[in-house]
Amino acid sequence: MSAMGMVSVRNLKAHRVRLLLTVVSVMLGTAFVAGSFVFTDTLKSSFDKIFTTVDAGVDARVQPKHSYDPGVPQDLVTKIQAVPGVRTVEVHAGAPIVLVDSRGKKVQPGGAPSEGGMWTPAAQSVGTLPTFAAGRAPTRAGEVAINSGAATKGHLTAGDRAKVVLPNAGVVDVTVVGVYKTKVETGGYIGVLFSRPQALELFTDGKHVGSLDIAAAAGVSEKTLAANIAHTLPSTLEVRTGTQARTDDQGGIQTALSFINYILLGFGFIALIVGTFIIYNTFSMIVAQRLRELALLRAIGAGRKQVRRSVLVEAGVIGVIGSALGLAGGIGLAFGLHSLLDALNLGLPSGGLVMTPRTVIVALVLGTGVTLLSANAPARRAAQVPPVAAMREEFASTSAASLRRRTVLGTVVAALGAVVTVAGVTSSSAGTGASLLGLGLVGVAAGAMMLSPVLAGWIITPLGTVIGRPFGAVGRLARTNAVRNPRRTAATAFALTLGLLLVSGIAVVGASMKASISGIVDSTVRADYILGTQSSVDIPPRAAIAASKVPGVGSTTELHNVATLVDGKHGVGTGVDGPLNAIVKVDMKHGGGTTTGHSMLVSSDTAKKNHWTIGSQHTLSVPGRTPAVETITGIYADNQLLGPWLVSGDVYRTLTPPNEQADIVILIRAAPGADLHALRTGLEQATNNFYVVTVQNRDEFKGQVAGQINGLLGLLYGLLGLAIVIAILGIINTLALSVVERRREIGMLRAVGMQRKQVRRTIYVESLLIAVFGAVLGLGLGIAYGSMFTRTLRNQGLDTLSVPWTQAVTFLVVAGIVGVLAALWPGIRAARTRPLEAIAAS
Amino acid sequence: MTQVSTLSPAVASLVAASATDVVKLFGSGDTAVRALDRVSIDLLRGEFTAIMGPSGSGKSTLMHCLAGLDTVTSGSVAIGDVELCGLSDKKMTALRRDRIGFVFQSFNLVPTLTALENITLPIAIAGRKPAQPWLDNIIATLGLTDRLHHRPSELSGGQQQRVAVGRALAGRPEIIFGDEPTGNLDSRSSGEVMGILRRSVDDLGQTVVMVTHDARAASFADRVLFLADGHIVDELRAPTAETVLDRMKGLER
Ligand SMILES: Nc1ncnc2c1ncn2[C@@H]1O[C@H](COP(=O)(O)OP(=O)(O)OP(=O)(O)O)[C@@H](O)[C@H]1O
Ligand SMILES: [Mg+2]
């Protein structure tokens, strides 16, 4: 080993404790990155396995080209059967269902699918049939086989009576005749298989089925088979080879998973960026403490490069150790996340953790790279120590290095960010506005980071004067300590700034979302009760009929999703049965009219975009159904609840196959003078038998939406919590190192009569000031950008800006408490300093 | 009279600090170092005492033990009528703060505080307000009136030591300890600091004990104690630089 290498190793050993926290911060960042890879790789491999099993034996698949196409005509089955090379054709027909157990309780699938399907006998099956844990296959109407997971959850066995809820057919009474075992079970999955005739009746329009899986005869390749079948197909259908079909299925999951992956990686990167500050600080401080030694090395002939390299070698070792630990931590994190989601019953497939070489390489390279990058500036500074420094008596612990260049650069970057921000705020398009805001935020945040040493002085000095006053001399010492090394304070506080910037920004957007929705509901919804569903099944239209008969109901309005082609272009609008004005306040800009017959109402935004005007006619069509020609009679102000356009329920039913017809929501207006309480009870009783219907008044509806937003916010806060944890580690680290650095000074204070308690308190208050400084900066930026972001999206439904001030104050107080907690250990260490250490030579 | 072990109460009130049969061991077993070996001294109020001796003779150790910065292995130490042995850290700290002043060889001042803030530091730590006339008096004596709002890094070494002396005086302690307070200063600055300490004894009745290697500095004292191998071996009253040097030569031989 070279002499300088030895110096590096000796230093690592000597600073073991100080470097520990740095290792931990590298570790946390990489752990999140590695964890997100392991987690999504694991899920992906589990899903791949599922599809490999589910799609086993499929050599070709015939399916509709578009989601709005009606499906595969049933008469095609016999035609394809006759195609050369076809061994067997398996028919698929299915839909989401809700299973109700024998005691009348819904069997909850968690996050997994809950679907009804068709039992395929061995003769038609392309793959191997599932085996039965109990009972047999369904053979006639009213009989079903369910998977063993559903059987366990619903306490059902062969012979039990149960119910299945479907949108079109309503509630179907069934007898469980068999419990089958799926080869791969995702947590919570519910599968209910009907006999062929009943499945066709329930899940199809009588003419079309969902898709066909085809097995090839011996010796026929997938490609030949697909080519042969392709000749028989109409233009609305396509054929995929078995391999393609599997890739399609896996690709769908892949898209969903990569979204999760990006989110997790995003947080990993935030964690790493925050970690950067800690690493930078640690190495800066270690270099500062070793100035004399470095100068001595230079004096005895070590070159600049060698000195610099010796610091970087240390960083490299830390990086490798940290990222290796991070990799291990990532596996643990993925395992924990998987177990957590399993426990929450979110329908994840089970399977061993998957670690790819990619995960290992990315984690190691990223962790080590970030460490080296962060240590680069301190290493350069170390190399610049002049040899004569070894001879100097005292080193000023406050680095007098000019901040001017940094300040000038910071001002320029922040100003550029501000300009882009202004451009974003004034942009008329929400998309460009939001992107510009994001870019502006990056600029302003980077600028703020560079300016934060200066800002630290400006903010901490007055803040410390106020907060420190009750502590007297201790407060004054804490305040001056907090600003004695502005770069260090800035780097320490900025980790917290970043975390709180994101947290408070999200808090503003979240609060505004809740306020906006609440505002829309309050100002436009006139309905007294909202009948919705929280399951995967839409509301059976019969529920609306039952509800309308309840005494006290003034009017009933049903809304439907209309997925169709408007003048040949795919679009989704709303179908309305019943009076519209009774339940929503519609702000008509032009014309008027109702959603009856063939009149169509459109939102002003839609009208403008498509150049539609009052009186213009448009054809709504779905392949295989009779088209409807609509005339625009009114243009209404944009409204989140109504969507882009409205047509009558009759048009909806013309365009939608009967088996798919359902209500997304039923809105009830009470009759004048009706007892709302009694009405509610009546509605609940009337819809109880449909199992999927929930009755809510306006406040409950708002609460449900707010609850969903809160859930999302909670998840984001949880993930951002990691950034805060790393920031806390940073504060601990900086303070611990400062305490070591100020050992003599603290000893002197002890000698002249400072009590241990006072020493501790000095450190606590210093930490409090640093934390509050970081929090103030982060909250300021976060609230500002959250508000501007909300403003940019004002036409996207975020029309009410709500800044959660109480929450912001809470964040600030928590930051202060966290600051004090972070100072506990360094404070106790400082208080242990013996007075004699002031006198003992360093 | 000064070496009597049992003092009458009247005489005891004249004693600012005393050590009785003090033994201080560093380490244990075979490698133990006997830094102080049954040292007994009384330091009288209003007297300026210098402690001299070869390097490693135990001067600093004696000073630390007397000032409550270190504990003794056996024997007893008292500041005024307070016996230090067995005091809690809290009481000991308060005692140092309220009744003892310190001037170290270096690193006396808090770098982030101004000269004035450093001078009033122990008073501020105690949560008290300095007595203004007294403070003005000290500042005038120190010759620091136009330097009060400077940071230590903006002061010369001599000025820094004068600030440290000011801090020691500000709280009107019963006794001031200095461990080579002029060790890092040139002879002019050294003379200034010693002059201030001398005047504090003459004009203010302050008690001062100081370790020094410098015969000229020692000549400012009323009394010089000589230490060798952990024993008090000699004592000189009304010293001059020449008599001190003579005695030192005798010791080092
Ligand atoms: N903390 C310690 N641990 C072990 N031995 C010590 C310690 N402090 C002092 N000593 C030893 O005690 C003896 C007396 O030391 P002391 O520092 O009191 O000497 P000194 O007279 O002040 O010398 P100098 O003039 O060099 O400052 C020396 O032999 C020294 O090595
Ligand atoms: Mg000494």
Tab-separated table of C-alpha atoms and ligand atoms in Angstrom, chain B residues 26 33 35 54-61 180 213, ligand 1:
chain	number	residue	atom	x	y	z
B	26	PHE	CA	-1.621	9.615	37.279
B	33	VAL	CA	3.271	8.908	38.062
B	35	ALA	CA	2.768	14.304	40.041
B	54	PRO	CA	11.323	22.533	36.066
B	55	SER	CA	9.141	21.066	33.367
B	56	GLY	CA	7.169	18.101	34.645
B	57	SER	CA	7.581	19.121	38.273
B	58	GLY	CA	3.820	19.262	38.832
B	59	LYS	CA	3.061	22.986	38.608
B	60	SER	CA	0.093	22.663	36.294
B	61	THR	CA	-1.199	19.691	38.246
B	180	GLU	CA	1.647	30.444	32.090
B	213	HIS	CA	8.713	29.831	33.546
C	1	LIG	N1	-3.180	13.551	32.411
C	1	LIG	C1	-1.999	13.022	32.758
C	1	LIG	N2	-1.810	11.707	32.677
C	1	LIG	C2	-0.622	11.159	33.041
C	1	LIG	N3	0.396	11.848	33.494
C	1	LIG	C3	0.275	13.184	33.611
C	1	LIG	C4	-0.945	13.835	33.229
C	1	LIG	N4	-0.814	15.164	33.448
C	1	LIG	C5	0.426	15.316	33.932
C	1	LIG	N5	1.091	14.144	34.018
C	1	LIG	C6	2.427	13.913	34.562
C	1	LIG	O1	2.516	14.537	35.809
C	1	LIG	C7	3.738	15.189	35.934
C	1	LIG	C8	3.542	16.659	36.231
C	1	LIG	O2	2.970	17.282	35.120
C	1	LIG	P1	2.594	18.823	35.040
C	1	LIG	O3	1.819	19.056	33.771
C	1	LIG	O4	1.937	19.204	36.282
C	1	LIG	O5	4.030	19.478	34.937
C	1	LIG	P2	4.397	21.009	34.780
C	1	LIG	O6	5.220	21.340	35.956
C	1	LIG	O7	3.197	21.824	34.534
C	1	LIG	O8	5.330	20.997	33.515
C	1	LIG	P3	5.437	22.107	32.355
C	1	LIG	O9	6.361	23.159	32.931
C	1	LIG	O10	6.142	21.381	31.269
C	1	LIG	O11	4.112	22.578	32.030
C	1	LIG	C9	4.506	14.958	34.645
C	1	LIG	O12	5.425	13.897	34.876
C	1	LIG	C10	3.470	14.557	33.671
C	1	LIG	O13	3.974	13.651	32.742
